[in-house]
mmCIF file of C-alpha atoms and ligand atoms in Angstrom:
data_model
loop_
_atom_site.group_PDB
_atom_site.id
_atom_site.type_symbol
_atom_site.label_atom_id
_atom_site.label_comp_id
_atom_site.label_asym_id
_atom_site.label_seq_id
_atom_site.Cartn_x
_atom_site.Cartn_y
_atom_site.Cartn_z
ATOM 1 C CA MET D 1 51.680 15.618 99.298
ATOM 2 C CA SER D 2 48.903 15.619 101.892
ATOM 3 C CA GLN D 3 46.382 15.853 99.037
ATOM 4 C CA SER D 4 47.224 12.427 97.572
ATOM 5 C CA GLU D 5 44.382 9.909 97.440
ATOM 6 C CA PHE D 6 45.252 7.347 100.083
ATOM 7 C CA PHE D 7 45.023 3.518 99.828
ATOM 8 C CA ASP D 8 46.134 0.581 101.920
ATOM 9 C CA VAL D 9 48.144 -0.640 98.942
ATOM 10 C CA VAL D 10 49.401 0.974 95.765
ATOM 11 C CA VAL D 11 50.458 -1.435 92.991
ATOM 12 C CA LEU D 12 52.744 -0.107 90.304
ATOM 13 C CA GLY D 13 52.063 -1.933 87.023
ATOM 14 C CA SER D 14 48.865 -3.359 85.518
ATOM 15 C CA GLY D 15 50.623 -6.363 83.974
ATOM 16 C CA VAL D 16 49.755 -9.830 85.212
ATOM 17 C CA ALA D 17 52.067 -9.527 88.269
ATOM 18 C CA GLY D 18 50.462 -6.281 89.386
ATOM 19 C CA LEU D 19 46.947 -7.544 88.834
ATOM 20 C CA ALA D 20 47.664 -10.737 90.799
ATOM 21 C CA ALA D 21 49.006 -8.652 93.700
ATOM 22 C CA ALA D 22 45.996 -6.309 93.588
ATOM 23 C CA ARG D 23 43.536 -9.204 93.537
ATOM 24 C CA ARG D 24 45.242 -10.725 96.573
ATOM 25 C CA ALA D 25 45.101 -7.388 98.441
ATOM 26 C CA THR D 26 41.414 -6.939 97.583
ATOM 27 C CA ALA D 27 40.676 -10.464 98.784
ATOM 28 C CA ALA D 28 42.362 -9.551 102.081
ATOM 29 C CA GLY D 29 39.900 -6.638 102.432
ATOM 30 C CA LEU D 30 42.430 -3.859 101.636
ATOM 31 C CA SER D 31 41.826 -0.763 99.504
ATOM 32 C CA VAL D 32 44.024 -0.942 96.398
ATOM 33 C CA CYS D 33 44.954 1.360 93.537
ATOM 34 C CA VAL D 34 46.871 0.073 90.488
ATOM 35 C CA VAL D 35 48.764 2.650 88.437
ATOM 36 C CA ASP D 36 50.400 2.016 85.031
ATOM 37 C CA LYS D 37 52.117 4.190 82.467
ATOM 38 C CA GLY D 38 50.672 2.310 79.493
ATOM 39 C CA ARG D 39 47.443 3.238 77.703
ATOM 40 C CA ARG D 40 45.906 -0.180 78.277
ATOM 41 C CA ILE D 41 45.824 -2.850 80.959
ATOM 42 C CA GLY D 42 48.013 -5.961 80.632
ATOM 43 C CA GLY D 43 51.625 -4.887 80.159
ATOM 44 C CA ARG D 44 53.378 -7.427 77.955
ATOM 45 C CA VAL D 45 50.168 -9.460 77.562
ATOM 46 C CA SER D 46 49.081 -7.051 74.882
ATOM 47 C CA THR D 47 47.003 -6.630 71.760
ATOM 48 C CA LYS D 48 47.269 -3.933 69.134
ATOM 49 C CA ARG D 49 44.485 -2.867 66.747
ATOM 50 C CA ALA D 50 45.444 -0.961 63.593
ATOM 51 C CA ASP D 51 43.751 -0.361 60.236
ATOM 52 C CA GLY D 52 41.060 -2.923 61.085
ATOM 53 C CA PHE D 53 43.616 -5.627 61.976
ATOM 54 C CA THR D 54 44.139 -7.205 65.405
ATOM 55 C CA PHE D 55 47.594 -8.355 66.463
ATOM 56 C CA ASN D 56 48.559 -10.103 69.673
ATOM 57 C CA HIS D 57 52.041 -8.672 69.677
ATOM 58 C CA GLY D 58 53.252 -9.540 73.195
ATOM 59 C CA ALA D 59 52.839 -12.885 75.007
ATOM 60 C CA GLN D 60 51.519 -15.489 72.544
ATOM 61 C CA PHE D 61 49.957 -17.993 74.904
ATOM 62 C CA LEU D 62 50.159 -18.956 78.543
ATOM 63 C CA THR D 63 50.474 -22.159 80.527
ATOM 64 C CA ALA D 64 49.320 -22.961 84.057
ATOM 65 C CA ARG D 65 50.710 -25.469 86.587
ATOM 66 C CA ASP D 66 50.064 -23.875 89.972
ATOM 67 C CA PRO D 67 46.651 -24.901 91.394
ATOM 68 C CA GLY D 68 45.707 -21.270 92.284
ATOM 69 C CA PHE D 69 46.628 -20.018 88.815
ATOM 70 C CA ILE D 70 44.788 -22.952 87.222
ATOM 71 C CA GLU D 71 41.720 -21.900 89.229
ATOM 72 C CA ASP D 72 41.880 -18.318 87.943
ATOM 73 C CA CYS D 73 42.433 -19.587 84.383
ATOM 74 C CA ALA D 74 39.372 -21.820 84.740
ATOM 75 C CA ALA D 75 37.322 -18.800 85.902
ATOM 76 C CA ALA D 76 38.623 -16.837 82.867
ATOM 77 C CA ILE D 77 37.565 -19.703 80.579
ATOM 78 C CA ASP D 78 34.090 -19.674 82.154
ATOM 79 C CA ALA D 79 33.944 -15.913 81.469
ATOM 80 C CA SER D 80 35.105 -16.508 77.816
ATOM 81 C CA ALA D 81 38.246 -14.410 78.480
ATOM 82 C CA LEU D 82 40.563 -17.420 77.849
ATOM 83 C CA ALA D 83 40.368 -20.356 75.465
ATOM 84 C CA ASP D 84 42.171 -23.708 75.338
ATOM 85 C CA TRP D 85 44.855 -23.804 72.669
ATOM 86 C CA HIS D 86 46.995 -26.832 71.944
ATOM 87 C CA VAL D 87 50.035 -25.051 70.555
ATOM 88 C CA ALA D 88 53.791 -25.551 70.363
ATOM 89 C CA GLY D 89 53.290 -29.148 71.415
ATOM 90 C CA ARG D 90 51.541 -28.391 74.698
ATOM 91 C CA ASP D 91 48.175 -27.676 76.254
ATOM 92 C CA ALA D 92 48.075 -23.921 76.701
ATOM 93 C CA PHE D 93 45.638 -21.023 76.892
ATOM 94 C CA CYS D 94 45.056 -18.072 74.640
ATOM 95 C CA GLY D 95 43.263 -14.838 75.601
ATOM 96 C CA ALA D 96 39.780 -14.674 74.122
ATOM 97 C CA PRO D 97 39.000 -13.084 71.841
ATOM 98 C CA THR D 98 42.412 -11.410 72.219
ATOM 99 C CA MET D 99 45.378 -11.900 74.595
ATOM 100 C CA ARG D 100 44.615 -8.643 76.401
ATOM 101 C CA ASP D 101 41.194 -9.965 77.432
ATOM 102 C CA PHE D 102 42.918 -12.156 80.034
ATOM 103 C CA PRO D 103 44.490 -9.284 82.025
ATOM 104 C CA ALA D 104 41.269 -7.319 81.481
ATOM 105 C CA PHE D 105 39.463 -10.210 83.190
ATOM 106 C CA LEU D 106 41.978 -10.202 86.069
ATOM 107 C CA GLY D 107 41.477 -6.436 86.450
ATOM 108 C CA GLU D 108 37.687 -6.496 86.674
ATOM 109 C CA GLY D 109 36.451 -4.616 89.725
ATOM 110 C CA LEU D 110 39.917 -3.183 90.533
ATOM 111 C CA ASP D 111 40.748 0.546 90.599
ATOM 112 C CA VAL D 112 43.215 0.607 87.686
ATOM 113 C CA ARG D 113 44.584 3.929 86.429
ATOM 114 C CA GLN D 114 46.328 3.815 83.060
ATOM 115 C CA SER D 115 48.507 6.595 81.554
ATOM 116 C CA PHE D 116 49.919 7.183 85.066
ATOM 117 C CA GLU D 117 53.714 7.100 84.718
ATOM 118 C CA VAL D 118 55.330 7.186 88.131
ATOM 119 C CA SER D 119 58.455 9.319 88.082
ATOM 120 C CA SER D 120 59.190 9.266 91.827
ATOM 121 C CA ILE D 121 58.374 7.233 94.909
ATOM 122 C CA THR D 122 58.923 8.902 98.276
ATOM 123 C CA ARG D 123 58.167 8.196 101.921
ATOM 124 C CA GLY D 124 56.086 10.743 103.770
ATOM 125 C CA VAL D 125 53.467 10.996 106.458
ATOM 126 C CA ASP D 126 49.829 10.891 105.377
ATOM 127 C CA ALA D 127 47.380 9.375 107.884
ATOM 128 C CA GLY D 128 50.490 7.536 109.188
ATOM 129 C CA PRO D 129 53.627 6.530 107.256
ATOM 130 C CA ALA D 130 52.899 6.608 103.505
ATOM 131 C CA LEU D 131 54.481 5.958 100.145
ATOM 132 C CA HIS D 132 53.790 8.637 97.568
ATOM 133 C CA PHE D 133 53.715 7.833 93.842
ATOM 134 C CA THR D 134 54.035 10.940 91.725
ATOM 135 C CA THR D 135 53.976 11.577 88.005
ATOM 136 C CA ALA D 136 56.030 14.230 86.153
ATOM 137 C CA ASP D 137 52.960 16.549 86.145
ATOM 138 C CA GLY D 138 52.530 16.227 89.915
ATOM 139 C CA THR D 139 49.576 13.814 90.081
ATOM 140 C CA SER D 140 49.985 11.614 93.113
ATOM 141 C CA VAL D 141 48.510 8.662 94.964
ATOM 142 C CA ALA D 142 49.660 7.339 98.306
ATOM 143 C CA GLY D 143 49.591 4.006 100.041
ATOM 144 C CA ARG D 144 50.610 2.525 103.322
ATOM 145 C CA ARG D 145 52.282 -0.314 101.416
ATOM 146 C CA ALA D 146 53.247 -0.961 97.762
ATOM 147 C CA VAL D 147 54.039 -3.671 95.267
ATOM 148 C CA ILE D 148 56.343 -2.591 92.409
ATOM 149 C CA THR D 149 56.065 -4.735 89.240
ATOM 150 C CA ALA D 150 57.804 -2.704 86.550
ATOM 151 C CA PRO D 151 60.374 -4.630 84.471
ATOM 152 C CA ALA D 152 63.598 -5.073 86.460
ATOM 153 C CA PRO D 153 65.654 -2.188 85.017
ATOM 154 C CA GLN D 154 62.793 0.242 85.623
ATOM 155 C CA THR D 155 62.220 -1.149 89.125
ATOM 156 C CA ALA D 156 65.948 -0.733 89.901
ATOM 157 C CA LYS D 157 65.766 2.908 88.851
ATOM 158 C CA LEU D 158 62.520 3.725 90.695
ATOM 159 C CA LEU D 159 63.749 2.155 93.965
ATOM 160 C CA SER D 160 67.402 3.210 93.920
ATOM 161 C CA GLU D 161 66.963 5.764 96.695
ATOM 162 C CA ILE D 162 63.922 4.625 98.633
ATOM 163 C CA ALA D 163 64.766 0.903 98.784
ATOM 164 C CA PRO D 164 68.342 0.341 97.516
ATOM 165 C CA GLU D 165 68.327 -3.285 98.678
ATOM 166 C CA LEU D 166 65.407 -4.026 96.296
ATOM 167 C CA ALA D 167 67.059 -2.019 93.514
ATOM 168 C CA THR D 168 70.047 -4.340 93.869
ATOM 169 C CA SER D 169 67.807 -7.408 93.518
ATOM 170 C CA ALA D 170 66.257 -5.957 90.365
ATOM 171 C CA ALA D 171 69.581 -4.943 88.839
ATOM 172 C CA ALA D 172 70.631 -8.620 88.754
ATOM 173 C CA ALA D 173 67.888 -9.719 86.323
ATOM 174 C CA GLU D 174 68.522 -9.819 82.561
ATOM 175 C CA TYR D 175 66.226 -9.837 79.512
ATOM 176 C CA ALA D 176 66.425 -10.680 75.827
ATOM 177 C CA PRO D 177 64.796 -8.199 73.474
ATOM 178 C CA CYS D 178 62.214 -9.158 70.814
ATOM 179 C CA TRP D 179 61.295 -7.468 67.559
ATOM 180 C CA THR D 180 57.641 -8.182 66.773
ATOM 181 C CA ALA D 181 56.415 -7.399 63.258
ATOM 182 C CA MET D 182 52.772 -7.052 62.256
ATOM 183 C CA TYR D 183 51.324 -7.379 58.747
ATOM 184 C CA GLY D 184 47.751 -6.954 57.551
ATOM 185 C CA PHE D 185 46.631 -8.842 54.443
ATOM 186 C CA ASP D 186 43.297 -9.469 52.763
ATOM 187 C CA GLU D 187 41.547 -12.305 54.556
ATOM 188 C CA THR D 188 41.503 -14.312 51.343
ATOM 189 C CA GLN D 189 45.343 -14.531 51.550
ATOM 190 C CA VAL D 190 45.400 -16.334 54.891
ATOM 191 C CA PRO D 191 46.821 -19.841 54.293
ATOM 192 C CA SER D 192 44.779 -22.752 55.522
ATOM 193 C CA HIS D 193 47.450 -24.551 57.620
ATOM 194 C CA ALA D 194 46.788 -24.086 61.318
ATOM 195 C CA GLN D 195 49.998 -24.416 63.366
ATOM 196 C CA PRO D 196 52.220 -21.389 64.112
ATOM 197 C CA TYR D 197 55.840 -21.547 62.872
ATOM 198 C CA ARG D 198 58.608 -21.821 65.490
ATOM 199 C CA GLY D 199 62.345 -21.338 64.985
ATOM 200 C CA ASP D 200 65.312 -21.075 67.329
ATOM 201 C CA SER D 201 67.237 -18.223 65.718
ATOM 202 C CA GLY D 202 67.108 -15.579 63.028
ATOM 203 C CA PRO D 203 64.417 -13.138 61.934
ATOM 204 C CA VAL D 204 61.541 -15.616 62.427
ATOM 205 C CA GLY D 205 61.390 -17.168 65.875
ATOM 206 C CA TRP D 206 57.598 -17.426 65.862
ATOM 207 C CA ALA D 207 54.891 -16.632 63.307
ATOM 208 C CA VAL D 208 51.142 -16.925 63.634
ATOM 209 C CA TRP D 209 48.255 -15.900 61.418
ATOM 210 C CA GLU D 210 45.885 -14.426 63.997
ATOM 211 C CA ALA D 211 42.954 -16.210 62.302
ATOM 212 C CA HIS D 212 44.567 -19.528 63.350
ATOM 213 C CA ARG D 213 44.104 -18.751 67.068
ATOM 214 C CA PRO D 214 41.053 -20.415 68.644
ATOM 215 C CA THR D 215 39.051 -17.186 68.564
ATOM 216 C CA GLY D 216 40.994 -15.252 65.918
ATOM 217 C CA THR D 217 39.728 -13.703 62.703
ATOM 218 C CA GLY D 218 40.976 -11.479 59.858
ATOM 219 C CA GLY D 219 44.091 -11.252 57.737
ATOM 220 C CA ALA D 220 46.639 -10.298 60.423
ATOM 221 C CA LEU D 221 50.044 -12.007 60.614
ATOM 222 C CA THR D 222 52.307 -11.578 63.696
ATOM 223 C CA VAL D 223 55.977 -12.528 63.439
ATOM 224 C CA GLN D 224 58.476 -12.461 66.323
ATOM 225 C CA ALA D 225 62.216 -12.531 65.694
ATOM 226 C CA ALA D 226 64.396 -14.853 67.782
ATOM 227 C CA PRO D 227 66.465 -13.282 70.592
ATOM 228 C CA ASP D 228 69.784 -13.412 68.655
ATOM 229 C CA TRP D 229 68.434 -11.557 65.639
ATOM 230 C CA SER D 230 66.432 -9.095 67.795
ATOM 231 C CA ALA D 231 69.557 -8.157 69.768
ATOM 232 C CA GLU D 232 71.655 -7.783 66.640
ATOM 233 C CA HIS D 233 69.083 -5.476 64.976
ATOM 234 C CA LEU D 234 67.761 -3.761 68.113
ATOM 235 C CA GLU D 235 68.613 -0.177 67.188
ATOM 236 C CA GLU D 236 67.529 -0.390 63.536
ATOM 237 C CA ASP D 237 64.454 1.440 62.332
ATOM 238 C CA ALA D 238 61.137 -0.361 62.603
ATOM 239 C CA GLN D 239 60.218 -0.151 58.927
ATOM 240 C CA SER D 240 63.359 -1.898 57.653
ATOM 241 C CA VAL D 241 63.118 -4.501 60.402
ATOM 242 C CA ALA D 242 59.512 -5.252 59.448
ATOM 243 C CA GLU D 243 60.468 -5.592 55.771
ATOM 244 C CA ALA D 244 63.412 -7.915 56.522
ATOM 245 C CA MET D 245 61.288 -10.127 58.760
ATOM 246 C CA LEU D 246 58.499 -10.405 56.162
ATOM 247 C CA SER D 247 60.909 -11.426 53.410
ATOM 248 C CA ALA D 248 62.396 -14.104 55.704
ATOM 249 C CA TYR D 249 58.963 -15.364 56.756
ATOM 250 C CA LEU D 250 57.672 -15.655 53.170
ATOM 251 C CA VAL D 251 60.681 -17.777 52.208
ATOM 252 C CA ILE D 252 60.297 -20.018 55.261
ATOM 253 C CA ALA D 253 56.551 -20.414 54.750
ATOM 254 C CA GLY D 254 56.769 -20.720 50.946
ATOM 255 C CA LEU D 255 54.034 -18.100 50.534
ATOM 256 C CA ALA D 256 53.484 -15.211 48.141
ATOM 257 C CA PRO D 257 50.502 -13.335 49.548
ATOM 258 C CA GLY D 258 51.366 -10.059 47.825
ATOM 259 C CA GLU D 259 51.876 -6.649 49.451
ATOM 260 C CA PRO D 260 50.510 -6.254 52.975
ATOM 261 C CA ARG D 261 47.971 -3.435 53.492
ATOM 262 C CA TYR D 262 49.487 -2.752 56.918
ATOM 263 C CA ILE D 263 53.094 -3.190 58.084
ATOM 264 C CA ALA D 264 54.703 -2.203 61.411
ATOM 265 C CA ALA D 265 57.168 -3.462 63.987
ATOM 266 C CA HIS D 266 57.338 -3.120 67.763
ATOM 267 C CA ARG D 267 60.622 -3.170 69.624
ATOM 268 C CA TRP D 268 60.327 -5.001 72.970
ATOM 269 C CA ARG D 269 63.522 -3.994 74.732
ATOM 270 C CA TYR D 270 62.702 -6.134 77.804
ATOM 271 C CA ALA D 271 60.771 -9.065 76.349
ATOM 272 C CA ARG D 272 61.815 -12.389 77.847
ATOM 273 C CA VAL D 273 63.737 -12.844 81.039
ATOM 274 C CA ILE D 274 66.970 -14.774 80.478
ATOM 275 C CA ARG D 275 68.286 -14.443 84.011
ATOM 276 C CA PRO D 276 65.828 -13.966 86.885
ATOM 277 C CA ALA D 277 66.761 -12.324 90.178
ATOM 278 C CA PRO D 278 68.904 -14.605 92.410
ATOM 279 C CA ALA D 279 66.963 -17.035 94.622
ATOM 280 C CA ASP D 280 68.249 -15.254 97.757
ATOM 281 C CA ALA D 281 67.461 -11.726 96.530
ATOM 282 C CA SER D 282 65.681 -9.346 98.933
ATOM 283 C CA LEU D 283 62.042 -8.963 97.833
ATOM 284 C CA VAL D 284 60.663 -6.831 100.703
ATOM 285 C CA SER D 285 62.125 -3.510 101.880
ATOM 286 C CA GLN D 286 63.812 -3.197 105.272
ATOM 287 C CA GLN D 287 60.822 -1.142 106.473
ATOM 288 C CA GLY D 288 58.460 -3.928 105.382
ATOM 289 C CA ASP D 289 56.372 -1.519 103.277
ATOM 290 C CA ILE D 290 57.478 -2.271 99.673
ATOM 291 C CA ALA D 291 57.604 -5.619 97.863
ATOM 292 C CA ILE D 292 58.866 -6.269 94.357
ATOM 293 C CA ALA D 293 57.321 -8.632 91.818
ATOM 294 C CA GLY D 294 57.299 -9.437 88.118
ATOM 295 C CA ASP D 295 58.144 -12.396 85.912
ATOM 296 C CA TRP D 296 61.832 -11.592 86.484
ATOM 297 C CA VAL D 297 61.564 -12.492 90.155
ATOM 298 C CA LYS D 298 60.701 -16.110 89.278
ATOM 299 C CA GLY D 299 61.170 -16.897 85.630
ATOM 300 C CA ALA D 300 60.107 -15.733 82.166
ATOM 301 C CA ARG D 301 56.432 -16.556 81.689
ATOM 302 C CA VAL D 302 52.996 -15.165 82.414
ATOM 303 C CA GLU D 303 52.506 -17.704 85.173
ATOM 304 C CA ASP D 304 55.755 -16.598 86.849
ATOM 305 C CA ALA D 305 54.491 -13.028 86.801
ATOM 306 C CA PHE D 306 51.168 -14.079 88.352
ATOM 307 C CA LEU D 307 52.804 -16.153 91.096
ATOM 308 C CA SER D 308 55.360 -13.450 91.962
ATOM 309 C CA GLY D 309 52.608 -10.805 92.284
ATOM 310 C CA ARG D 310 50.563 -13.018 94.510
ATOM 311 C CA SER D 311 53.490 -13.935 96.756
ATOM 312 C CA ALA D 312 54.714 -10.316 96.956
ATOM 313 C CA MET D 313 51.355 -9.344 98.422
ATOM 314 C CA ASP D 314 51.499 -12.301 100.819
ATOM 315 C CA MET D 315 54.961 -11.223 101.976
ATOM 316 C CA LEU D 316 53.718 -7.666 102.648
ATOM 317 C CA LEU D 317 50.716 -8.992 104.582
ATOM 318 C CA ALA D 318 53.031 -11.231 106.617
ATOM 319 C CA SER D 319 55.462 -8.411 107.327
ATOM 320 C CA ALA D 320 52.598 -6.272 108.682
ATOM 321 C CA THR D 321 51.494 -8.842 111.279
HETATM 322 C C1 LIG W 1 57.172 -10.605 72.601
HETATM 323 C C2 LIG W 1 56.879 -11.395 73.840
HETATM 324 C C3 LIG W 1 56.427 -12.710 73.769
HETATM 325 C C4 LIG W 1 56.146 -13.425 74.916
HETATM 326 N N1 LIG W 1 55.604 -14.658 74.814
HETATM 327 C C5 LIG W 1 55.210 -15.311 75.939
HETATM 328 C C6 LIG W 1 54.475 -16.541 75.846
HETATM 329 O O1 LIG W 1 54.152 -16.994 74.764
HETATM 330 N N2 LIG W 1 54.132 -17.142 77.023
HETATM 331 C C7 LIG W 1 54.410 -16.601 78.264
HETATM 332 O O2 LIG W 1 54.038 -17.192 79.292
HETATM 333 N N3 LIG W 1 55.083 -15.445 78.359
HETATM 334 C C8 LIG W 1 55.463 -14.786 77.256
HETATM 335 N N4 LIG W 1 56.077 -13.554 77.337
HETATM 336 C C9 LIG W 1 56.433 -13.031 78.683
HETATM 337 C C10 LIG W 1 55.205 -12.463 79.381
HETATM 338 O O3 LIG W 1 54.571 -11.514 78.570
HETATM 339 C C11 LIG W 1 55.667 -11.855 80.687
HETATM 340 O O4 LIG W 1 56.336 -12.825 81.475
HETATM 341 C C12 LIG W 1 54.562 -11.245 81.553
HETATM 342 O O5 LIG W 1 53.540 -10.625 80.776
HETATM 343 C C13 LIG W 1 55.180 -10.254 82.509
HETATM 344 O O6 LIG W 1 54.206 -9.646 83.345
HETATM 345 P P1 LIG W 1 54.646 -8.597 84.407
HETATM 346 O O7 LIG W 1 53.411 -8.110 85.097
HETATM 347 O O8 LIG W 1 55.747 -9.154 85.245
HETATM 348 O O9 LIG W 1 55.338 -7.394 83.615
HETATM 349 P P2 LIG W 1 54.722 -6.398 82.515
HETATM 350 O O10 LIG W 1 53.632 -7.068 81.780
HETATM 351 O O11 LIG W 1 55.878 -5.852 81.765
HETATM 352 O O12 LIG W 1 54.052 -5.268 83.410
HETATM 353 C C14 LIG W 1 54.801 -4.234 83.995
HETATM 354 C C15 LIG W 1 54.001 -2.943 83.883
HETATM 355 O O13 LIG W 1 54.712 -1.898 84.581
HETATM 356 C C16 LIG W 1 54.386 -0.693 83.937
HETATM 357 N N5 LIG W 1 55.387 0.329 84.293
HETATM 358 C C17 LIG W 1 56.721 0.306 84.064
HETATM 359 N N6 LIG W 1 57.280 1.435 84.532
HETATM 360 C C18 LIG W 1 56.276 2.199 85.062
HETATM 361 C C19 LIG W 1 56.216 3.468 85.687
HETATM 362 N N7 LIG W 1 57.312 4.217 85.873
HETATM 363 N N8 LIG W 1 55.003 3.967 86.074
HETATM 364 C C20 LIG W 1 53.886 3.211 85.888
HETATM 365 N N9 LIG W 1 53.876 1.989 85.290
HETATM 366 C C21 LIG W 1 55.061 1.500 84.875
HETATM 367 C C22 LIG W 1 54.428 -1.073 82.445
HETATM 368 O O14 LIG W 1 53.684 -0.126 81.671
HETATM 369 C C23 LIG W 1 53.794 -2.465 82.476
HETATM 370 O O15 LIG W 1 52.420 -2.441 82.147
HETATM 371 C C24 LIG W 1 56.332 -12.819 76.188
HETATM 372 C C25 LIG W 1 56.772 -11.505 76.271
HETATM 373 C C26 LIG W 1 57.033 -10.770 75.109
HETATM 374 C C27 LIG W 1 57.410 -9.321 75.200
#
């Protein structure tokens, strides 16, 4: 344990909540390390490339109301990492050229370590009291303080022994799942209409031809099932889900683009928060060294994730003074 690299703050999760927390810590002059089990930065703000196609298969767009978040979005627009998108009847933003470019922008200059799946968090002594984050193969980093931003069920599990009061807060949040299907067609088959399809239930809750995004190109089509259908079909195999969703979409859209060259589906088990943590939930450990964050602390959107990460770091800073 004494050989762990040591930081003022370790942030678990390189989604928007974790990046917001890490930016806040850096701005306060602290050394920060962000660790994440995924291969790429961004968590559920994600983009997949396959067979020459690009799919934004997680969050579809984001909105901003908080002045601080608006400021960071404006900086991302200046850096061409975000673009204005009037979609679903509102003024929103879309990552540019892909959704993942927004978290990549937020992560610039931070020490972010991907493919680092934390299997245990323990308290030890390492240049003073320390929290040790260790992977199954024994790799470890340590920090004086930590912000944990994994989705609520994973946070509850990780903190059940070291901070049971925070695990209880996390266990109260609930999510709806989302099946997201991805299809690659020849570019010539992309229809010319520009607005994504939205529905409230069934196999097609949302559908967008990626070329219809402000900075999109190519023949990729992304379809997300509504929560009811996703829950009902959650344990089915990805291929049959992708086929069922395509048939439904083609009927709804009145299209016959032929066979896709690429077809796949991604099962988001914890996609959209349907019940956030209670307003009076504990968010900082009794020792004042761990804070929890994530969309599920505040709501269900990218902005909620950002605001919760930022305020988690503020709470830790306040508890240290
Ligand atoms: C299909 C879908 C569509 C959506 N559409 C929209 C939308 O249009 N607009 C909108 O505002 N929001 C949307 N959302 C919600 C939005 O994506 C989330 O609110 C936001 O991205 C959550 O960010 P976060 O940082 O809280 O969590 P996440 O992005 O989930 O980040 C948590 C991170 O923790 C990491 N992690 C978990 N366990 C461990 C571990 N043991 N060790 C290391 N790392 C770990 C994960 O790899 C992940 O990167 C959508 C979500 C989905 C899935």
